[in-house]
CSV table of C-alpha atoms and ligand atoms in Angstrom, one decimal:
chain,number,residue,atom,x,y,z
A,42,MET,CA,40.6,53.8,-73.4
A,43,LYS,CA,39.7,54.1,-69.5
A,44,ALA,CA,38.9,50.8,-67.8
A,45,ALA,CA,38.5,49.9,-64.2
A,46,VAL,CA,41.3,47.2,-63.3
A,47,LEU,CA,41.9,44.9,-60.3
A,48,ASN,CA,45.5,44.5,-59.7
A,49,GLU,CA,45.5,42.5,-56.4
A,50,GLN,CA,43.0,40.3,-54.3
A,51,PRO,CA,41.6,41.7,-52.1
A,52,GLY,CA,41.7,45.0,-53.8
A,53,GLU,CA,39.9,48.1,-55.1
A,54,LEU,CA,39.7,49.0,-58.8
A,55,VAL,CA,42.0,51.5,-60.2
A,56,ILE,CA,41.2,53.5,-63.3
A,57,GLU,CA,43.9,53.0,-66.0
A,58,ASP,CA,44.4,54.0,-69.5
A,59,LEU,CA,44.7,50.7,-71.8
A,60,SER,CA,45.3,50.0,-75.2
A,61,ILE,CA,42.5,47.8,-76.9
A,62,ASP,CA,43.6,45.7,-80.2
A,63,LYS,CA,41.7,45.7,-83.5
A,64,PRO,CA,39.1,43.1,-83.5
A,65,GLY,CA,40.4,39.7,-84.8
A,66,PRO,CA,38.5,37.0,-86.3
A,67,GLY,CA,35.1,36.7,-85.0
A,68,GLU,CA,35.6,39.6,-82.6
A,69,VAL,CA,33.7,43.0,-82.1
A,70,LEU,CA,34.7,46.3,-80.8
A,71,ILE,CA,32.0,48.0,-78.7
A,72,GLN,CA,31.6,51.6,-77.5
A,73,VAL,CA,30.1,50.8,-73.8
A,74,VAL,CA,27.2,53.0,-73.1
A,75,GLY,CA,25.9,51.5,-69.8
A,76,ALA,CA,27.6,48.9,-67.3
A,77,GLY,CA,25.6,47.5,-64.2
A,78,LEU,CA,27.5,46.7,-60.9
A,79,CYS,CA,26.9,42.9,-60.1
A,80,HIS,CA,27.9,41.3,-56.8
A,81,SER,CA,29.9,38.7,-58.7
A,82,ASP,CA,32.7,41.3,-59.3
A,83,LEU,CA,32.8,42.1,-55.7
A,84,HIS,CA,33.4,38.5,-54.8
A,85,PHE,CA,36.5,38.7,-56.8
A,86,MET,CA,37.6,42.1,-55.4
A,87,GLU,CA,37.1,40.6,-52.1
A,88,GLY,CA,39.2,37.8,-53.0
A,89,LEU,CA,36.6,35.1,-52.3
A,90,PHE,CA,37.5,33.8,-55.8
A,91,ARG,CA,40.7,33.8,-57.5
A,92,SER,CA,41.3,35.4,-60.8
A,93,GLN,CA,43.9,36.3,-63.4
A,94,LEU,CA,45.5,39.7,-62.6
A,95,PRO,CA,45.4,42.4,-63.8
A,96,ILE,CA,41.9,42.3,-65.1
A,97,VAL,CA,39.3,44.8,-66.2
A,98,MET,CA,36.1,44.0,-64.1
A,99,GLY,CA,32.6,44.1,-65.0
A,100,HIS,CA,30.3,41.8,-67.1
A,101,GLU,CA,26.9,43.6,-67.1
A,102,SER,CA,27.5,46.0,-70.2
A,103,ALA,CA,25.7,47.2,-73.2
A,104,GLY,CA,26.8,49.6,-76.0
A,105,ILE,CA,27.2,50.3,-79.7
A,106,VAL,CA,29.2,48.3,-82.2
A,107,GLN,CA,32.2,50.4,-83.5
A,108,ALA,CA,34.0,47.9,-85.6
A,109,VAL,CA,34.0,44.1,-86.5
A,110,GLY,CA,36.8,41.7,-87.2
A,111,PRO,CA,37.0,39.3,-90.1
A,112,ASP,CA,34.4,36.6,-90.2
A,113,VAL,CA,31.9,38.6,-88.2
A,114,THR,CA,28.4,38.1,-89.7
A,115,TYR,CA,26.1,38.8,-86.8
A,116,VAL,CA,26.5,42.5,-86.2
A,117,LYS,CA,27.8,45.6,-88.1
A,118,PRO,CA,29.0,48.9,-86.9
A,119,GLY,CA,26.2,51.0,-85.5
A,120,ASP,CA,24.4,48.1,-84.2
A,121,HIS,CA,23.0,48.2,-80.5
A,122,VAL,CA,24.1,45.0,-78.4
A,123,VAL,CA,24.0,43.7,-74.9
A,124,ALA,CA,26.9,41.5,-73.9
A,125,CYS,CA,26.4,38.3,-71.8
A,126,LEU,CA,29.3,36.1,-70.4
A,127,SER,CA,27.4,33.0,-71.4
A,128,ILE,CA,29.5,33.2,-74.7
A,129,PHE,CA,28.7,30.0,-76.8
A,130,CYS,CA,30.7,28.0,-79.2
A,131,GLY,CA,27.6,26.5,-80.9
A,132,GLN,CA,29.1,23.2,-81.5
A,133,CYS,CA,30.1,21.3,-78.3
A,134,HIS,CA,27.7,18.8,-76.7
A,135,GLN,CA,26.3,21.3,-74.2
A,136,CYS,CA,25.5,24.1,-76.8
A,137,LEU,CA,23.9,21.4,-79.2
A,138,GLY,CA,22.3,20.0,-76.2
A,139,GLY,CA,20.2,23.2,-75.9
A,140,HIS,CA,22.4,24.4,-72.9
A,141,PRO,CA,24.7,27.2,-74.4
A,142,ASN,CA,25.1,28.8,-70.9
A,143,ARG,CA,27.1,25.7,-70.1
A,144,CYS,CA,29.3,25.9,-73.2
A,145,SER,CA,32.3,23.6,-72.5
A,146,ASN,CA,34.6,24.9,-75.3
A,147,PRO,CA,35.5,28.5,-74.4
A,148,ALA,CA,38.8,28.2,-76.4
A,149,ALA,CA,36.7,28.3,-79.6
A,150,THR,CA,35.5,31.9,-78.7
A,151,SER,CA,38.8,33.1,-77.1
A,152,ARG,CA,42.1,34.2,-78.5
A,153,ALA,CA,44.5,31.4,-79.1
A,154,LYS,CA,47.2,31.2,-76.2
A,155,GLY,CA,50.3,33.1,-77.1
A,156,SER,CA,48.6,35.5,-79.5
A,157,ALA,CA,48.5,39.2,-78.7
A,158,PRO,CA,46.2,40.0,-75.9
A,159,ARG,CA,43.0,41.9,-76.5
A,160,LEU,CA,43.9,44.6,-73.7
A,161,SER,CA,47.3,45.8,-72.6
A,162,ARG,CA,49.1,48.6,-71.1
A,163,ALA,CA,51.4,51.1,-72.5
A,164,ASP,CA,54.5,48.8,-71.4
A,165,GLY,CA,53.0,45.8,-73.1
A,166,THR,CA,51.5,44.0,-70.0
A,167,PRO,CA,48.6,41.9,-71.1
A,168,VAL,CA,45.4,42.9,-69.1
A,169,ASP,CA,42.6,40.4,-68.9
A,170,GLN,CA,38.8,40.7,-69.1
A,171,MET,CA,36.3,39.6,-66.4
A,172,ALA,CA,34.2,36.8,-67.9
A,173,ARG,CA,35.9,37.6,-71.3
A,174,LEU,CA,34.1,40.8,-71.3
A,175,GLY,CA,35.6,43.4,-69.1
A,176,GLY,CA,32.6,45.6,-69.0
A,177,PHE,CA,33.8,48.5,-66.7
A,178,ALA,CA,35.5,50.2,-69.7
A,179,GLU,CA,34.8,52.8,-72.3
A,180,GLU,CA,35.3,50.0,-74.8
A,181,MET,CA,35.2,46.1,-74.8
A,182,LEU,CA,36.5,43.7,-77.4
A,183,VAL,CA,34.5,40.6,-77.2
A,184,HIS,CA,33.6,37.5,-79.4
A,185,GLN,CA,30.4,38.0,-81.6
A,186,ASN,CA,28.9,35.0,-79.9
A,187,GLY,CA,28.8,36.9,-76.4
A,188,LEU,CA,26.6,39.5,-77.8
A,189,VAL,CA,22.8,39.9,-78.7
A,190,LYS,CA,21.4,42.6,-81.1
A,191,VAL,CA,18.8,44.9,-79.4
A,192,THR,CA,16.3,47.2,-80.8
A,193,GLU,CA,17.3,50.9,-80.7
A,194,GLU,CA,14.1,51.8,-78.8
A,195,MET,CA,15.6,50.0,-75.8
A,196,PRO,CA,17.8,52.4,-73.5
A,197,LEU,CA,21.3,51.0,-73.2
A,198,ASP,CA,21.7,52.1,-69.6
A,199,LYS,CA,18.7,49.8,-68.9
A,200,ALA,CA,19.6,47.2,-71.3
A,201,CYS,CA,23.0,46.3,-69.6
A,202,LEU,CA,21.1,45.2,-66.6
A,203,ILE,CA,19.6,42.2,-68.6
A,204,GLY,CA,23.1,41.1,-69.6
A,205,CYS,CA,23.7,39.5,-66.3
A,206,GLY,CA,21.4,40.2,-63.3
A,207,ILE,CA,18.0,40.2,-65.0
A,208,THR,CA,19.0,37.2,-67.1
A,209,THR,CA,20.2,35.2,-64.1
A,210,GLY,CA,17.4,36.1,-61.7
A,211,PHE,CA,14.5,36.0,-64.1
A,212,GLY,CA,15.9,33.0,-66.0
A,213,ALA,CA,16.4,31.0,-62.6
A,214,ALA,CA,12.7,31.4,-62.0
A,215,VAL,CA,11.4,30.8,-65.4
A,216,ARG,CA,14.0,28.6,-67.1
A,217,THR,CA,15.9,26.7,-64.4
A,218,ALA,CA,13.1,26.1,-61.8
A,219,LYS,CA,10.2,26.5,-64.3
A,220,VAL,CA,7.7,28.0,-61.6
A,221,GLU,CA,4.4,26.8,-62.1
A,222,VAL,CA,1.2,28.8,-62.3
A,223,GLY,CA,-0.4,29.4,-58.8
A,224,SER,CA,2.6,27.7,-56.8
A,225,SER,CA,4.2,29.5,-53.9
A,226,ALA,CA,7.9,30.6,-54.1
A,227,CYS,CA,10.5,32.4,-51.7
A,228,VAL,CA,13.4,34.3,-52.8
A,229,ILE,CA,16.2,34.9,-50.1
A,230,GLY,CA,18.2,38.1,-50.9
A,231,ALA,CA,16.4,40.9,-52.7
A,232,GLY,CA,19.4,42.4,-54.4
A,233,GLY,CA,19.6,42.8,-58.2
A,234,ILE,CA,19.4,39.1,-58.7
A,235,GLY,CA,16.8,38.3,-56.2
A,236,LEU,CA,14.6,41.1,-57.3
A,237,ALA,CA,14.9,39.8,-61.0
A,238,ALA,CA,14.0,36.4,-59.6
A,239,ILE,CA,10.8,37.8,-58.0
A,240,GLN,CA,10.0,39.3,-61.3
A,241,GLY,CA,10.3,36.0,-63.1
A,242,ALA,CA,8.2,34.3,-60.3
A,243,ARG,CA,5.7,36.9,-60.9
A,244,VAL,CA,5.5,36.8,-64.7
A,245,ALA,CA,5.5,32.7,-64.3
A,246,GLY,CA,2.2,33.0,-62.3
A,247,ALA,CA,3.2,32.1,-58.8
A,248,ASN,CA,0.6,33.2,-56.5
A,249,ARG,CA,2.5,33.7,-53.2
A,250,ILE,CA,5.9,35.3,-53.5
A,251,ILE,CA,7.8,35.7,-50.2
A,252,ALA,CA,10.8,38.0,-50.0
A,253,VAL,CA,13.4,37.6,-47.4
A,254,ASP,CA,16.2,40.2,-46.9
A,255,VAL,CA,17.9,41.9,-44.0
A,256,SER,CA,17.2,45.5,-45.3
A,257,LYS,CA,13.7,47.1,-45.1
A,258,ALA,CA,14.3,49.2,-48.2
A,259,LYS,CA,15.0,46.1,-50.3
A,260,LEU,CA,11.7,44.4,-49.0
A,261,GLU,CA,9.9,47.5,-50.1
A,262,MET,CA,11.5,47.2,-53.6
A,263,ALA,CA,10.7,43.4,-53.6
A,264,GLY,CA,7.0,44.4,-53.2
A,265,GLN,CA,7.0,46.6,-56.3
A,266,MET,CA,8.7,43.7,-58.2
A,267,GLY,CA,5.8,41.4,-57.3
A,268,ALA,CA,6.4,39.9,-53.8
A,269,THR,CA,3.3,39.3,-51.7
A,270,HIS,CA,4.8,38.6,-48.4
A,271,PHE,CA,7.9,39.7,-46.5
A,272,VAL,CA,10.3,38.4,-44.0
A,273,ASN,CA,12.9,40.7,-42.6
A,274,ALA,CA,15.8,38.3,-41.7
A,275,SER,CA,17.3,40.8,-39.2
A,276,GLU,CA,14.1,41.0,-37.2
A,277,VAL,CA,12.9,37.3,-37.0
A,278,GLU,CA,14.7,34.4,-35.1
A,279,ASP,CA,13.9,31.8,-37.4
A,280,VAL,CA,13.7,32.5,-41.2
A,281,VAL,CA,12.7,29.2,-42.0
A,282,ALA,CA,9.9,29.1,-39.6
A,283,ALA,CA,8.5,32.3,-40.7
A,284,VAL,CA,8.5,31.4,-44.4
A,285,LYS,CA,6.7,28.0,-43.5
A,286,GLU,CA,4.1,29.9,-41.6
A,287,LEU,CA,3.5,32.4,-44.4
A,288,SER,CA,3.1,29.6,-46.9
A,289,GLY,CA,1.0,27.0,-45.0
A,290,GLY,CA,4.0,24.5,-44.2
A,291,GLY,CA,6.6,25.4,-46.9
A,292,VAL,CA,7.0,26.7,-50.5
A,293,ASP,CA,7.0,24.9,-53.8
A,294,TYR,CA,10.2,26.8,-55.0
A,295,SER,CA,12.9,28.8,-53.2
A,296,PHE,CA,15.8,30.7,-54.7
A,297,GLU,CA,19.0,31.6,-52.8
A,298,ALA,CA,20.3,34.9,-54.1
A,299,ILE,CA,23.0,35.9,-51.7
A,300,GLY,CA,25.8,33.2,-51.8
A,301,ARG,CA,26.2,31.9,-48.4
A,302,ALA,CA,26.0,28.3,-47.1
A,303,ALA,CA,23.7,29.2,-44.3
A,304,THR,CA,21.2,30.8,-46.7
A,305,VAL,CA,21.3,27.8,-49.0
A,306,ARG,CA,20.4,25.6,-46.1
A,307,GLN,CA,17.5,27.9,-45.3
A,308,ALA,CA,16.3,27.7,-49.1
A,309,PHE,CA,16.3,23.8,-48.8
A,310,ASP,CA,14.8,23.6,-45.4
A,311,MET,CA,11.7,26.0,-46.3
A,312,LEU,CA,10.5,23.7,-49.2
A,313,ALA,CA,7.2,22.0,-49.1
A,314,MET,CA,7.5,18.2,-50.0
A,315,GLY,CA,8.4,17.9,-53.5
A,316,GLY,CA,9.8,21.4,-53.6
A,317,THR,CA,12.8,22.8,-55.6
A,318,ALA,CA,15.4,24.8,-54.1
A,319,THR,CA,17.5,26.8,-56.7
A,320,VAL,CA,21.0,28.2,-55.7
A,321,ILE,CA,21.9,31.5,-57.6
A,322,GLY,CA,24.4,32.9,-55.4
A,323,MET,CA,27.9,32.2,-55.7
A,324,VAL,CA,29.0,30.4,-52.5
A,325,PRO,CA,32.8,30.6,-51.6
A,326,SER,CA,34.6,27.6,-52.9
A,327,LYS,CA,36.0,26.8,-49.4
A,328,ASP,CA,32.3,26.7,-47.9
A,329,VAL,CA,30.2,23.4,-47.6
A,330,VAL,CA,26.5,23.3,-47.6
A,331,GLN,CA,25.0,20.8,-45.0
A,332,LEU,CA,21.8,19.3,-45.4
A,333,ARG,CA,19.6,16.6,-43.2
A,334,GLY,CA,19.8,13.3,-45.5
A,335,ILE,CA,16.2,12.3,-44.2
A,336,ASP,CA,14.6,15.4,-46.2
A,337,PHE,CA,15.2,13.6,-49.4
A,338,LEU,CA,12.5,11.3,-48.5
A,339,GLN,CA,10.1,14.3,-49.0
A,340,GLU,CA,11.3,14.5,-52.5
A,341,LYS,CA,13.0,17.7,-51.9
A,342,LYS,CA,15.2,19.0,-54.8
A,343,LEU,CA,18.3,21.1,-54.6
A,344,GLN,CA,19.8,22.7,-58.0
A,345,GLY,CA,22.1,25.3,-59.1
A,346,SER,CA,21.5,27.9,-61.8
A,347,MET,CA,24.3,29.3,-64.2
A,348,MET,CA,23.2,32.6,-65.8
A,349,GLY,CA,19.6,31.6,-65.4
A,350,SER,CA,20.0,28.7,-67.8
A,351,ASN,CA,19.7,31.2,-70.6
A,352,GLN,CA,19.6,31.0,-74.3
A,353,PHE,CA,20.4,34.8,-74.3
A,354,ARG,CA,19.9,35.4,-78.0
A,355,THR,CA,16.2,34.5,-77.7
A,356,ASP,CA,15.7,35.5,-74.0
A,357,ILE,CA,17.2,39.1,-74.0
A,358,PRO,CA,15.1,40.4,-76.9
A,359,ARG,CA,12.1,38.8,-75.1
A,360,MET,CA,12.9,40.4,-72.0
A,361,ILE,CA,13.4,43.8,-73.8
A,362,ASP,CA,9.8,43.4,-75.5
A,363,MET,CA,8.5,42.8,-71.7
A,364,TYR,CA,10.3,45.9,-70.5
A,365,LEU,CA,9.1,48.1,-73.3
A,366,SER,CA,5.4,46.7,-72.7
A,367,GLY,CA,5.8,47.4,-69.0
A,368,ARG,CA,5.7,43.9,-67.8
A,369,LEU,CA,9.6,43.8,-66.7
A,370,LEU,CA,10.5,46.6,-64.4
A,371,LEU,CA,14.2,47.9,-64.9
A,372,ASP,CA,13.9,51.6,-64.2
A,373,GLU,CA,12.9,50.8,-60.6
A,374,MET,CA,15.9,48.4,-60.1
A,375,VAL,CA,18.4,51.3,-60.7
A,376,SER,CA,19.2,52.9,-57.4
A,377,ALA,CA,22.1,55.0,-58.7
A,378,THR,CA,23.8,56.1,-61.7
A,379,ILE,CA,27.6,57.0,-61.6
A,380,GLY,CA,30.6,57.6,-63.8
A,381,LEU,CA,33.5,55.0,-64.2
A,382,GLU,CA,35.7,56.7,-61.5
A,383,GLY,CA,32.8,56.3,-58.9
A,384,VAL,CA,33.0,52.4,-59.3
A,385,ASN,CA,34.6,51.7,-55.8
A,386,ASP,CA,32.0,54.0,-54.2
A,387,GLY,CA,29.3,51.9,-56.0
A,388,TYR,CA,30.5,48.7,-54.5
A,389,GLU,CA,30.8,50.3,-51.0
A,390,MET,CA,27.0,51.2,-51.5
A,391,MET,CA,26.4,47.5,-52.4
A,392,LYS,CA,28.5,46.1,-49.4
A,393,ARG,CA,26.3,48.4,-47.1
A,394,GLY,CA,23.2,46.9,-48.7
A,395,GLU,CA,21.9,50.3,-49.8
A,396,VAL,CA,21.4,49.7,-53.5
A,397,ALA,CA,19.6,47.1,-55.9
A,398,ARG,CA,21.7,48.0,-59.0
A,399,THR,CA,24.1,50.8,-59.8
A,400,VAL,CA,24.8,51.6,-63.4
A,401,ILE,CA,28.0,53.2,-64.8
A,402,THR,CA,27.2,55.4,-67.7
A,403,PHE,CA,30.0,57.1,-70.1
A,404,ASP,CA,29.8,60.4,-71.7
B,630,NAD,N1,24.4,31.8,-60.8
B,630,NAD,C1,24.7,32.8,-61.6
B,630,NAD,O1,25.0,32.6,-62.6
B,630,NAD,C2,24.9,34.3,-61.0
B,630,NAD,C3,25.0,35.5,-61.9
B,630,NAD,C4,25.1,36.7,-61.2
B,630,NAD,C5,25.2,36.8,-59.8
B,630,NAD,N2,25.3,35.8,-59.1
B,630,NAD,C6,25.4,35.7,-57.6
B,630,NAD,O2,24.1,36.1,-57.0
B,630,NAD,C7,24.4,36.8,-55.6
B,630,NAD,C8,23.5,38.0,-55.6
B,630,NAD,O3,23.9,39.0,-56.4
B,630,NAD,P1,23.4,40.6,-56.3
B,630,NAD,O4,24.2,41.1,-57.4
B,630,NAD,O5,21.9,40.4,-56.3
B,630,NAD,O6,23.9,41.0,-54.8
B,630,NAD,P2,23.4,42.1,-53.9
B,630,NAD,O7,24.6,42.4,-53.0
B,630,NAD,O8,22.9,43.2,-54.7
B,630,NAD,O9,22.1,41.4,-53.1
B,630,NAD,C9,22.4,40.5,-52.0
B,630,NAD,C10,21.1,40.8,-51.1
B,630,NAD,O10,21.2,39.9,-49.9
B,630,NAD,C11,20.7,40.5,-48.9
B,630,NAD,N3,21.3,39.9,-47.7
B,630,NAD,C12,22.6,39.6,-47.3
B,630,NAD,N4,22.8,38.7,-46.4
B,630,NAD,C13,21.3,38.2,-46.1
B,630,NAD,C14,20.9,37.4,-45.0
B,630,NAD,N5,21.6,36.6,-44.3
B,630,NAD,N6,19.5,37.1,-45.3
B,630,NAD,C15,18.8,37.7,-46.3
B,630,NAD,N7,19.3,38.6,-47.2
B,630,NAD,C16,20.5,38.9,-47.0
B,630,NAD,C17,21.3,41.9,-49.0
B,630,NAD,O11,20.8,42.8,-48.2
B,630,NAD,C18,21.1,42.1,-50.5
B,630,NAD,O12,19.8,42.8,-50.7
B,630,NAD,C19,26.0,37.0,-55.7
B,630,NAD,O13,26.5,35.9,-54.9
B,630,NAD,C20,26.3,36.8,-57.0
B,630,NAD,O14,27.7,36.5,-57.4
B,630,NAD,C21,25.2,34.4,-59.6
B,631,ZN,ZN1,26.7,39.1,-62.7
B,632,ZN,ZN1,29.8,25.2,-76.7
């Protein structure tokens, strides 16, 4: 099966023909129908975070179950599924404490060290899977606890976006920050994740939603998603001052959806007293975020969000219902649809800030 492989960091993806093993215990073989391009893969391709190599990239995919391994009870061939990298064991203290997105026992849902690899080259070289999914591929072999069944009414080339981007952004607003009705919010970075956070803030009932981006086109999309006010960071000298002016002194909730220390600082500085800044972006491991200590006397809070604090088997079917009833916008978030061989061009478009989400579809 064809897959997009990263062989070096930094590096581009190479389309290779790989072998995929039969499903082992707890595993499911999926024919991929749609795969979204998330910026997290780009961080790895740019070498900002280290990874095992070679590796099939992609972690935002949906498809149809082809075959299941022994002990698989959750799905059967023919089921439509969305994959999510928050693969839960269901037994560790994080899973049992209601936080399966923080599962602390990935070994329970992975193949044992030393056993046959899920993916390999013809010469036997093992090939890893991004986030234990490897979604830029015609087929995926994943643990059943990384899947949620979805209604066949839901188009899979849109459902894939929920696997990471929508779950992350929407969940950051609704689950991590628990945005309150009538509050004010600001989202810095209106790419796929930020636009989903804007939608989460809208659905949660925020009254004033300020979008910040360097691209005029992204700010227009932010308006479609529910933003009420806009700051073009490439046109104003001081983003924090601009947001404070628009919000009467500061926002109740802010979200950083880029992955830069400087914009994390902005998110914290633009808060009203008692406000909460939620960092969604992946800030490179070498970067340090600096804050003024005195600001903590204003009861400002800074927190991270991992995959929107999801409980994805509950959340994703709900988000699909919201899409089908018109409350969650997904069609509008897809800027381009490409084939697998176009994946590097897709990431070039993301680097230029031209697209919200690009989706790979398979024939
Ligand atoms: N926390 C998580 O669980 C999680 C999950 C998925 C993605 N992420 C991270 O979220 C971040 C966003 O991902 P994405 O796919 O939406 O990326 P993206 O490239 O689609 O969007 C980033 C947006 O930020 C804008 N931008 C860039 N610099 C800016 C600046 N200085 N000020 C204002 N806007 C600026 C760009 O124009 C673009 O619209 C990435 O760091 C990604 O790795 C985190
Ligand atoms: Zn992602
Ligand atoms: Zn667990």
